[in-house]
């Protein structure tokens, strides 16, 4: 029906499954790829197959990288004692782009949700409580999204850690209902600088 | 800076070069790919490498497929005598989705443009004039975009073919300044049915 043949059709269908691409934009992307075969299509295919083999979650913090322990957890330049808790790897990357936080991260992998039956065990919360003790953490920054589920999760974690470490949360700049990954770097910087104790 | 490592960073940079994806949506797409490694990332990589080897332009009409002569040109079910001229492969695919045209196509590969120094020789126009004779074409449908360059190109081709074949153009339904690939199937069908002789 589309005038293209099987392999190309299959490629379009696969591309259309990417977030942010629909059937039409997938077709345009595939035509663009075919026109830029040596500059884009082949390098992209090679890099995808490398990443398919090498990508893994950091056993310590949940960040995605190419080794069992990610670069941030391994780096000796990162401040020990400060732990920034985020929902998702995309949020960690957004924090890193702002460049203002020098400690380490902990990626929960989602938020608590009664509706979806996501409890603390489904997230990386037990591991967080372990790390606070084993890494002698003095401050936990709860950088969760300003959504209902994000704030519920922040309160739950705060309850668990109350009195054991200094607890802070991102302050000004995070709009109600907003998500970290969509914020500009300046807003993230301002919010981190003005963090307030719970 | 982004917290990911080299291969993943490179993959994000490559994905960001696709039309319709920017740096942020490329990061989200790559995280999605890594999470759906076996369902999406590996199949996509394999299919890209197959298409990088097999995709080629049809020597006859300029459509993109996996053989030297495309399925449409080879098909004996397509009406001979009718030729639909489009600017781009995406436009051909858009026409095919409407399912109403049963003839063959000719992809120009762009439009005439004095500013960009695109003359008839840079497009597939000489080949079109050859085909009209060798394939005994009786009607040429000029399905070019309703842009200034598209219409200039249509007039140029009409001049070349005047008196030798029936010349028609897509009629109602194509909005001023609109591009074929973005039209819905019903509009394309209506425009093809109501095509008018030049």
Tab-separated table of C-alpha atoms in Angstrom:
chain	number	residue	atom	x	y	z
A	1	UNK	CA	0.000	0.000	0.000
A	2	UNK	CA	2.752	2.527	0.757
A	3	UNK	CA	4.793	1.842	-2.361
A	4	UNK	CA	7.859	0.751	-0.418
A	5	UNK	CA	8.975	-2.839	-0.038
A	6	UNK	CA	9.028	-5.213	2.915
A	7	UNK	CA	12.290	-4.313	4.709
A	8	UNK	CA	11.703	-0.587	4.365
A	9	UNK	CA	8.097	-1.028	5.530
A	10	UNK	CA	9.286	-2.966	8.585
A	11	UNK	CA	11.857	-0.281	9.357
A	12	UNK	CA	9.143	2.385	9.191
A	13	UNK	CA	6.926	0.362	11.544
A	14	UNK	CA	9.787	-0.012	14.054
A	15	UNK	CA	10.693	3.687	13.882
A	16	UNK	CA	7.039	4.610	14.469
A	17	UNK	CA	7.304	2.914	17.888
A	18	UNK	CA	9.785	5.513	19.127
A	19	UNK	CA	8.357	8.143	21.484
A	20	UNK	CA	7.768	11.381	19.587
A	21	UNK	CA	7.495	9.721	16.159
A	22	UNK	CA	4.225	8.681	14.506
A	23	UNK	CA	3.710	6.827	11.205
A	24	UNK	CA	4.201	9.948	9.079
A	25	UNK	CA	7.302	11.242	10.829
A	26	UNK	CA	8.702	7.673	10.829
A	27	UNK	CA	8.335	7.566	7.039
A	28	UNK	CA	10.082	10.924	6.687
A	29	UNK	CA	12.839	9.779	9.036
A	30	UNK	CA	13.386	6.555	7.065
A	31	UNK	CA	13.560	8.422	3.728
A	32	UNK	CA	16.065	10.802	5.340
A	33	UNK	CA	18.080	7.823	6.616
A	34	UNK	CA	18.154	6.168	3.189
A	35	UNK	CA	19.323	9.409	1.565
A	36	UNK	CA	22.057	9.786	4.199
A	37	UNK	CA	23.051	6.151	4.091
A	38	UNK	CA	26.779	6.410	4.804
A	39	UNK	CA	26.554	9.538	6.978
A	40	UNK	CA	23.636	8.481	9.155
A	41	UNK	CA	21.954	5.115	8.476
A	42	UNK	CA	25.024	2.882	8.737
A	43	UNK	CA	26.579	4.686	11.753
A	44	UNK	CA	23.188	4.633	13.495
A	45	UNK	CA	22.748	0.906	12.863
A	46	UNK	CA	26.283	0.169	14.121
A	47	UNK	CA	25.910	2.311	17.227
A	48	UNK	CA	22.510	0.754	18.030
A	49	UNK	CA	23.955	-2.723	17.834
A	50	UNK	CA	26.879	-1.676	20.090
A	51	UNK	CA	24.549	-0.069	22.621
A	52	UNK	CA	22.230	-3.115	22.508
A	53	UNK	CA	25.193	-5.175	23.731
A	54	UNK	CA	26.832	-2.734	26.113
A	55	UNK	CA	24.078	-0.679	27.780
A	56	UNK	CA	23.285	-1.642	31.360
A	57	UNK	CA	21.881	-0.217	34.567
A	58	UNK	CA	24.414	0.802	37.209
A	59	UNK	CA	24.135	-1.759	40.022
A	60	UNK	CA	24.659	1.010	42.553
A	61	UNK	CA	22.466	3.913	41.468
A	62	UNK	CA	20.345	2.752	38.497
A	63	UNK	CA	21.866	5.178	35.952
A	64	UNK	CA	22.252	3.781	32.445
A	65	UNK	CA	25.784	3.410	31.124
A	66	UNK	CA	28.078	0.863	29.571
A	67	UNK	CA	29.607	-0.683	32.723
A	68	UNK	CA	28.231	-2.385	35.835
A	69	UNK	CA	29.062	0.672	37.937
A	70	UNK	CA	28.419	3.971	36.136
A	71	UNK	CA	30.969	6.761	35.596
A	72	UNK	CA	29.364	8.994	38.210
A	73	UNK	CA	29.426	6.329	40.937
A	74	UNK	CA	33.035	5.465	40.032
A	75	UNK	CA	34.304	9.047	39.823
A	76	UNK	CA	36.436	10.140	42.769
A	77	UNK	CA	35.723	13.763	41.927
A	78	UNK	CA	32.072	13.492	42.997
A	79	UNK	CA	31.299	14.778	46.477
A	80	UNK	CA	30.632	11.909	48.854
A	81	UNK	CA	27.941	12.454	51.442
A	82	UNK	CA	25.423	14.077	49.036
A	83	UNK	CA	22.864	11.923	47.305
A	84	UNK	CA	20.342	13.258	44.787
A	85	UNK	CA	17.249	11.053	44.399
A	86	UNK	CA	15.506	11.178	41.005
A	87	UNK	CA	12.622	9.231	39.490
A	88	UNK	CA	14.175	8.400	36.181
A	89	UNK	CA	17.453	8.255	34.221
A	90	UNK	CA	16.184	11.097	32.007
A	91	UNK	CA	15.898	13.230	35.179
A	92	UNK	CA	19.457	12.328	36.211
A	93	UNK	CA	20.698	13.406	32.767
A	94	UNK	CA	18.714	16.645	33.044
A	95	UNK	CA	20.346	17.341	36.449
A	96	UNK	CA	23.794	16.601	34.994
A	97	UNK	CA	23.245	19.022	32.126
A	98	UNK	CA	22.735	21.846	34.615
A	99	UNK	CA	26.239	20.946	35.870
A	100	UNK	CA	25.662	22.382	39.358
A	101	UNK	CA	25.366	19.196	41.425
A	102	UNK	CA	28.653	17.551	42.377
A	103	UNK	CA	27.400	14.611	44.449
A	104	UNK	CA	26.076	11.221	43.387
A	105	UNK	CA	22.610	10.082	42.316
A	106	UNK	CA	20.030	7.466	43.113
A	107	UNK	CA	17.493	6.589	40.401
A	108	UNK	CA	14.246	5.217	41.846
A	109	UNK	CA	12.943	3.913	38.540
A	110	UNK	CA	9.473	5.409	38.980
A	111	UNK	CA	7.167	6.658	41.723
A	112	UNK	CA	5.021	4.959	44.323
A	113	UNK	CA	1.552	4.449	42.943
A	114	UNK	CA	-1.377	2.784	44.676
A	115	UNK	CA	-3.292	2.609	41.391
A	116	UNK	CA	-0.516	0.802	39.519
A	117	UNK	CA	0.416	-1.293	42.595
A	118	UNK	CA	3.945	0.151	42.718
A	119	UNK	CA	5.266	-0.193	46.280
A	120	UNK	CA	8.723	0.616	47.742
A	121	UNK	CA	9.994	-2.872	46.785
A	122	UNK	CA	9.234	-2.248	43.099
A	123	UNK	CA	11.385	0.895	43.183
A	124	UNK	CA	15.029	1.222	44.248
A	125	UNK	CA	13.986	2.454	47.728
A	126	UNK	CA	15.429	-0.370	49.901
A	127	UNK	CA	18.758	0.101	48.076
A	128	UNK	CA	18.534	3.852	48.810
A	129	UNK	CA	18.144	3.203	52.548
A	130	UNK	CA	21.148	0.840	52.394
A	131	UNK	CA	23.280	3.408	50.572
A	132	UNK	CA	22.495	6.157	53.098
A	133	UNK	CA	24.121	3.958	55.763
A	134	UNK	CA	26.925	2.286	53.786
A	135	UNK	CA	28.087	5.459	51.980
A	136	UNK	CA	27.739	7.617	55.122
A	137	UNK	CA	25.389	10.031	53.353
A	138	UNK	CA	24.807	13.312	55.193
A	139	UNK	CA	22.332	14.973	52.836
A	140	UNK	CA	19.638	13.450	50.627
A	141	UNK	CA	18.229	15.816	47.986
A	142	UNK	CA	14.798	14.671	46.833
A	143	UNK	CA	14.693	15.864	43.210
A	144	UNK	CA	11.380	14.238	42.309
A	145	UNK	CA	8.919	15.624	39.810
A	146	UNK	CA	6.367	18.115	41.150
A	147	UNK	CA	3.514	15.726	40.417
A	148	UNK	CA	1.197	14.088	42.943
A	149	UNK	CA	2.968	10.710	42.652
A	150	UNK	CA	6.404	12.348	42.793
A	151	UNK	CA	5.565	14.273	45.960
A	152	UNK	CA	3.913	11.233	47.578
A	153	UNK	CA	7.113	9.301	46.952
A	154	UNK	CA	9.221	12.162	48.350
A	155	UNK	CA	7.132	12.176	51.541
A	156	UNK	CA	7.448	8.410	51.903
A	157	UNK	CA	11.246	8.555	51.559
A	158	UNK	CA	11.420	11.537	53.924
A	159	UNK	CA	9.478	9.521	56.525
A	160	UNK	CA	11.921	6.619	56.213
A	161	UNK	CA	15.018	8.813	56.557
A	162	UNK	CA	13.733	11.428	59.048
A	163	UNK	CA	16.324	12.181	61.744
A	164	UNK	CA	19.044	10.097	60.095
A	165	UNK	CA	20.226	12.567	57.411
A	166	UNK	CA	19.636	16.128	56.315
A	167	UNK	CA	16.685	16.004	53.877
A	168	UNK	CA	16.222	18.663	51.221
A	169	UNK	CA	14.099	19.080	48.148
A	170	UNK	CA	14.425	21.188	45.011
A	171	UNK	CA	12.828	24.529	45.712
A	172	UNK	CA	11.881	27.453	43.511
A	173	UNK	CA	11.561	27.067	39.780
A	174	UNK	CA	9.870	23.678	39.527
A	175	UNK	CA	6.428	24.475	38.147
A	176	UNK	CA	3.380	22.647	39.523
A	177	UNK	CA	2.710	19.570	37.411
A	178	UNK	CA	6.008	20.008	35.550
A	179	UNK	CA	8.544	17.301	34.801
A	180	UNK	CA	12.295	17.688	35.330
A	181	UNK	CA	13.319	16.462	31.906
A	182	UNK	CA	11.487	19.355	30.256
A	183	UNK	CA	12.995	22.139	32.378
A	184	UNK	CA	15.735	24.422	31.090
A	185	UNK	CA	19.155	24.201	32.733
A	186	UNK	CA	18.849	27.631	34.368
A	187	UNK	CA	15.665	26.650	36.176
A	188	UNK	CA	17.256	23.434	37.408
A	189	UNK	CA	20.304	25.362	38.636
A	190	UNK	CA	18.134	27.912	40.466
A	191	UNK	CA	16.012	25.172	42.022
A	192	UNK	CA	19.068	23.254	43.225
A	193	UNK	CA	20.758	26.387	44.681
A	194	UNK	CA	17.600	27.370	46.591
A	195	UNK	CA	16.856	23.879	47.926
A	196	UNK	CA	15.154	23.936	51.340
A	197	UNK	CA	15.321	21.618	54.334
A	198	UNK	CA	12.217	19.518	54.956
B	1	UNK	CA	28.033	16.200	31.026
B	2	UNK	CA	24.872	14.213	30.400
B	3	UNK	CA	25.744	11.367	32.754
B	4	UNK	CA	25.687	8.774	29.968
B	5	UNK	CA	28.790	7.250	28.457
B	6	UNK	CA	30.428	7.574	25.048
B	7	UNK	CA	28.493	5.053	22.914
B	8	UNK	CA	25.147	6.124	24.323
B	9	UNK	CA	26.096	9.793	23.873
B	10	UNK	CA	27.055	9.108	20.248
B	11	UNK	CA	23.770	7.285	19.671
B	12	UNK	CA	21.841	10.257	21.079
B	13	UNK	CA	23.756	12.652	18.803
B	14	UNK	CA	22.962	10.498	15.744
B	15	UNK	CA	19.284	10.170	16.668
B	16	UNK	CA	19.069	13.961	17.112
B	17	UNK	CA	19.916	14.313	13.398
B	18	UNK	CA	16.636	12.667	12.357
B	19	UNK	CA	13.938	15.045	11.107
B	20	UNK	CA	11.381	15.623	13.853
B	21	UNK	CA	13.735	14.748	16.716
B	22	UNK	CA	15.774	17.291	18.700
B	23	UNK	CA	18.365	16.656	21.435
B	24	UNK	CA	15.716	16.157	24.137
B	25	UNK	CA	13.452	13.827	22.192
B	26	UNK	CA	16.557	11.935	20.976
B	27	UNK	CA	17.545	11.286	24.615
B	28	UNK	CA	14.042	10.066	25.430
B	29	UNK	CA	14.032	7.865	22.330
B	30	UNK	CA	17.411	6.325	23.264
B	31	UNK	CA	16.302	5.603	26.849
B	32	UNK	CA	13.171	3.995	25.414
B	33	UNK	CA	15.299	1.921	23.028
B	34	UNK	CA	17.578	0.725	25.826
B	35	UNK	CA	14.588	-0.271	27.948
B	36	UNK	CA	13.078	-2.164	24.992
B	37	UNK	CA	16.367	-3.722	23.971
B	38	UNK	CA	15.168	-7.046	22.570
B	39	UNK	CA	11.785	-5.792	21.349
B	40	UNK	CA	12.942	-2.620	19.622
B	41	UNK	CA	16.649	-1.719	19.765
B	42	UNK	CA	18.069	-4.950	18.300
B	43	UNK	CA	15.382	-5.372	15.588
B	44	UNK	CA	15.795	-1.706	14.621
B	45	UNK	CA	19.566	-2.042	14.363
B	46	UNK	CA	19.261	-5.210	12.256
B	47	UNK	CA	16.649	-3.724	9.944
B	48	UNK	CA	18.688	-0.523	9.489
B	49	UNK	CA	21.729	-2.508	8.479
B	50	UNK	CA	19.638	-4.557	6.001
B	51	UNK	CA	18.075	-1.433	4.512
B	52	UNK	CA	21.498	0.272	4.334
B	53	UNK	CA	22.579	-2.572	2.046
B	54	UNK	CA	19.385	-3.133	0.059
B	55	UNK	CA	17.691	0.260	-0.400
B	56	UNK	CA	18.057	1.795	-3.835
B	57	UNK	CA	16.360	4.207	-6.199
B	58	UNK	CA	14.275	2.664	-8.963
B	59	UNK	CA	16.189	3.250	-12.202
B	60	UNK	CA	12.920	3.865	-14.005
B	61	UNK	CA	10.849	6.148	-11.757
B	62	UNK	CA	13.048	7.177	-8.791
B	63	UNK	CA	10.909	5.450	-6.127
B	64	UNK	CA	12.865	3.933	-3.249
B	65	UNK	CA	12.731	0.152	-2.890
B	66	UNK	CA	14.994	-2.834	-2.577
B	67	UNK	CA	15.469	-3.689	-6.251
B	68	UNK	CA	16.758	-1.852	-9.317
B	69	UNK	CA	13.235	-1.609	-10.699
B	70	UNK	CA	10.597	-0.913	-8.037
B	71	UNK	CA	7.498	-3.043	-7.362
B	72	UNK	CA	5.172	-0.466	-8.904
B	73	UNK	CA	7.135	-0.252	-12.176
B	74	UNK	CA	7.365	-4.064	-12.336
B	75	UNK	CA	3.727	-4.750	-11.500
B	76	UNK	CA	1.617	-5.850	-14.435
B	77	UNK	CA	-1.501	-4.778	-12.564
B	78	UNK	CA	-0.674	-1.074	-12.845
B	79	UNK	CA	-2.441	0.793	-15.654
B	80	UNK	CA	-0.071	1.625	-18.464
B	81	UNK	CA	-0.530	4.956	-20.162
B	82	UNK	CA	-1.024	6.976	-16.955
B	83	UNK	CA	1.936	8.604	-15.282
B	84	UNK	CA	1.730	10.555	-12.035
B	85	UNK	CA	4.587	13.029	-11.557
B	86	UNK	CA	5.542	13.828	-7.944
B	87	UNK	CA	8.343	15.850	-6.380
B	88	UNK	CA	9.470	13.367	-3.809
B	89	UNK	CA	9.294	9.703	-2.740
B	90	UNK	CA	7.303	10.779	0.329
B	91	UNK	CA	4.692	12.224	-2.047
B	92	UNK	CA	4.565	8.963	-4.023
B	93	UNK	CA	3.974	7.044	-0.777
B	94	UNK	CA	1.254	9.530	0.207
B	95	UNK	CA	-0.475	8.972	-3.171
B	96	UNK	CA	-0.195	5.194	-2.745
B	97	UNK	CA	-1.789	5.350	0.703
B	98	UNK	CA	-4.879	6.945	-0.823
B	99	UNK	CA	-5.058	3.796	-3.009
B	100	UNK	CA	-6.990	5.486	-5.788
B	101	UNK	CA	-4.326	5.827	-8.475
B	102	UNK	CA	-3.651	2.685	-10.502
B	103	UNK	CA	-1.016	3.938	-12.940
B	104	UNK	CA	2.726	4.408	-12.498
B	105	UNK	CA	4.776	7.236	-11.017
B	106	UNK	CA	7.672	9.467	-11.856
B	107	UNK	CA	9.610	11.042	-8.975
B	108	UNK	CA	11.339	14.289	-9.967
B	109	UNK	CA	13.546	14.438	-6.898
B	110	UNK	CA	12.783	18.087	-6.158
B	111	UNK	CA	11.541	21.205	-7.917
B	112	UNK	CA	13.100	23.673	-10.323
B	113	UNK	CA	14.623	26.524	-8.385
B	114	UNK	CA	16.518	29.491	-9.801
B	115	UNK	CA	17.768	30.408	-6.311
B	116	UNK	CA	19.258	26.973	-5.638
B	117	UNK	CA	20.402	26.566	-9.261
B	118	UNK	CA	18.237	23.487	-9.804
B	119	UNK	CA	17.545	23.110	-13.535
B	120	UNK	CA	15.737	20.338	-15.467
B	121	UNK	CA	18.977	18.310	-15.719
B	122	UNK	CA	19.310	18.170	-11.902
B	123	UNK	CA	15.816	16.663	-11.683
B	124	UNK	CA	14.496	13.526	-13.407
B	125	UNK	CA	12.843	15.644	-16.155
B	126	UNK	CA	14.760	14.365	-19.245
B	127	UNK	CA	13.953	10.808	-18.121
B	128	UNK	CA	10.260	11.818	-17.817
B	129	UNK	CA	10.216	13.074	-21.418
B	130	UNK	CA	11.830	9.792	-22.542
B	131	UNK	CA	9.296	7.711	-20.637
B	132	UNK	CA	6.328	9.557	-22.149
B	133	UNK	CA	7.506	8.357	-25.560
B	134	UNK	CA	8.895	4.899	-24.746
B	135	UNK	CA	6.005	3.835	-22.487
B	136	UNK	CA	3.362	5.327	-24.794
B	137	UNK	CA	1.929	7.500	-22.029
B	138	UNK	CA	-1.427	9.063	-22.797
B	139	UNK	CA	-1.967	11.081	-19.606
B	140	UNK	CA	0.517	12.804	-17.326
B	141	UNK	CA	-0.895	13.818	-13.934
B	142	UNK	CA	1.169	16.597	-12.397
B	143	UNK	CA	0.813	15.940	-8.656
B	144	UNK	CA	3.265	18.572	-7.490
B	145	UNK	CA	3.004	20.477	-4.236
B	146	UNK	CA	0.911	23.653	-4.284
B	147	UNK	CA	3.959	25.791	-3.571
B	148	UNK	CA	5.521	28.410	-5.857
B	149	UNK	CA	8.412	26.106	-6.825
B	150	UNK	CA	6.076	23.132	-7.305
B	151	UNK	CA	3.767	25.085	-9.609
B	152	UNK	CA	6.682	26.606	-11.542
B	153	UNK	CA	7.960	23.078	-12.149
B	154	UNK	CA	4.485	21.903	-13.219
B	155	UNK	CA	4.279	24.739	-15.759
B	156	UNK	CA	7.729	23.927	-17.117
B	157	UNK	CA	6.822	20.251	-17.607
B	158	UNK	CA	3.456	21.187	-19.103
B	159	UNK	CA	5.274	23.388	-21.649
B	160	UNK	CA	7.572	20.518	-22.616
B	161	UNK	CA	4.725	18.033	-23.060
B	162	UNK	CA	2.007	20.330	-24.464
B	163	UNK	CA	0.163	18.714	-27.384
B	164	UNK	CA	1.900	15.342	-26.962
B	165	UNK	CA	-0.177	13.889	-24.066
B	166	UNK	CA	-3.202	14.751	-21.997
B	167	UNK	CA	-1.948	16.876	-19.105
B	168	UNK	CA	-3.846	17.060	-15.839
B	169	UNK	CA	-3.137	18.321	-12.355
B	170	UNK	CA	-4.553	17.511	-8.946
B	171	UNK	CA	-7.548	19.739	-8.425
B	172	UNK	CA	-9.681	20.543	-5.432
B	173	UNK	CA	-8.498	19.756	-1.945
B	174	UNK	CA	-4.859	20.732	-2.136
B	175	UNK	CA	-4.580	23.763	0.140
B	176	UNK	CA	-2.423	26.721	-0.939
B	177	UNK	CA	1.091	26.276	0.420
B	178	UNK	CA	0.319	22.737	1.533
B	179	UNK	CA	2.514	19.688	0.981
B	180	UNK	CA	1.204	16.342	-0.298
B	181	UNK	CA	2.830	14.222	2.377
B	182	UNK	CA	0.814	16.001	5.079
B	183	UNK	CA	-2.605	15.602	3.422
B	184	UNK	CA	-5.133	13.051	4.608
B	185	UNK	CA	-6.058	10.216	2.240
B	186	UNK	CA	-9.578	11.523	1.596
B	187	UNK	CA	-8.280	14.868	0.375
B	188	UNK	CA	-5.811	13.136	-1.941
B	189	UNK	CA	-8.582	10.913	-3.280
B	190	UNK	CA	-10.902	13.878	-3.903
B	191	UNK	CA	-8.132	15.865	-5.583
B	192	UNK	CA	-7.220	12.963	-7.865
B	193	UNK	CA	-10.859	12.257	-8.825
B	194	UNK	CA	-11.475	15.927	-9.672
B	195	UNK	CA	-8.257	16.387	-11.639
B	196	UNK	CA	-8.600	18.955	-14.455
B	197	UNK	CA	-7.036	19.197	-17.865
B	198	UNK	CA	-4.457	21.965	-18.298
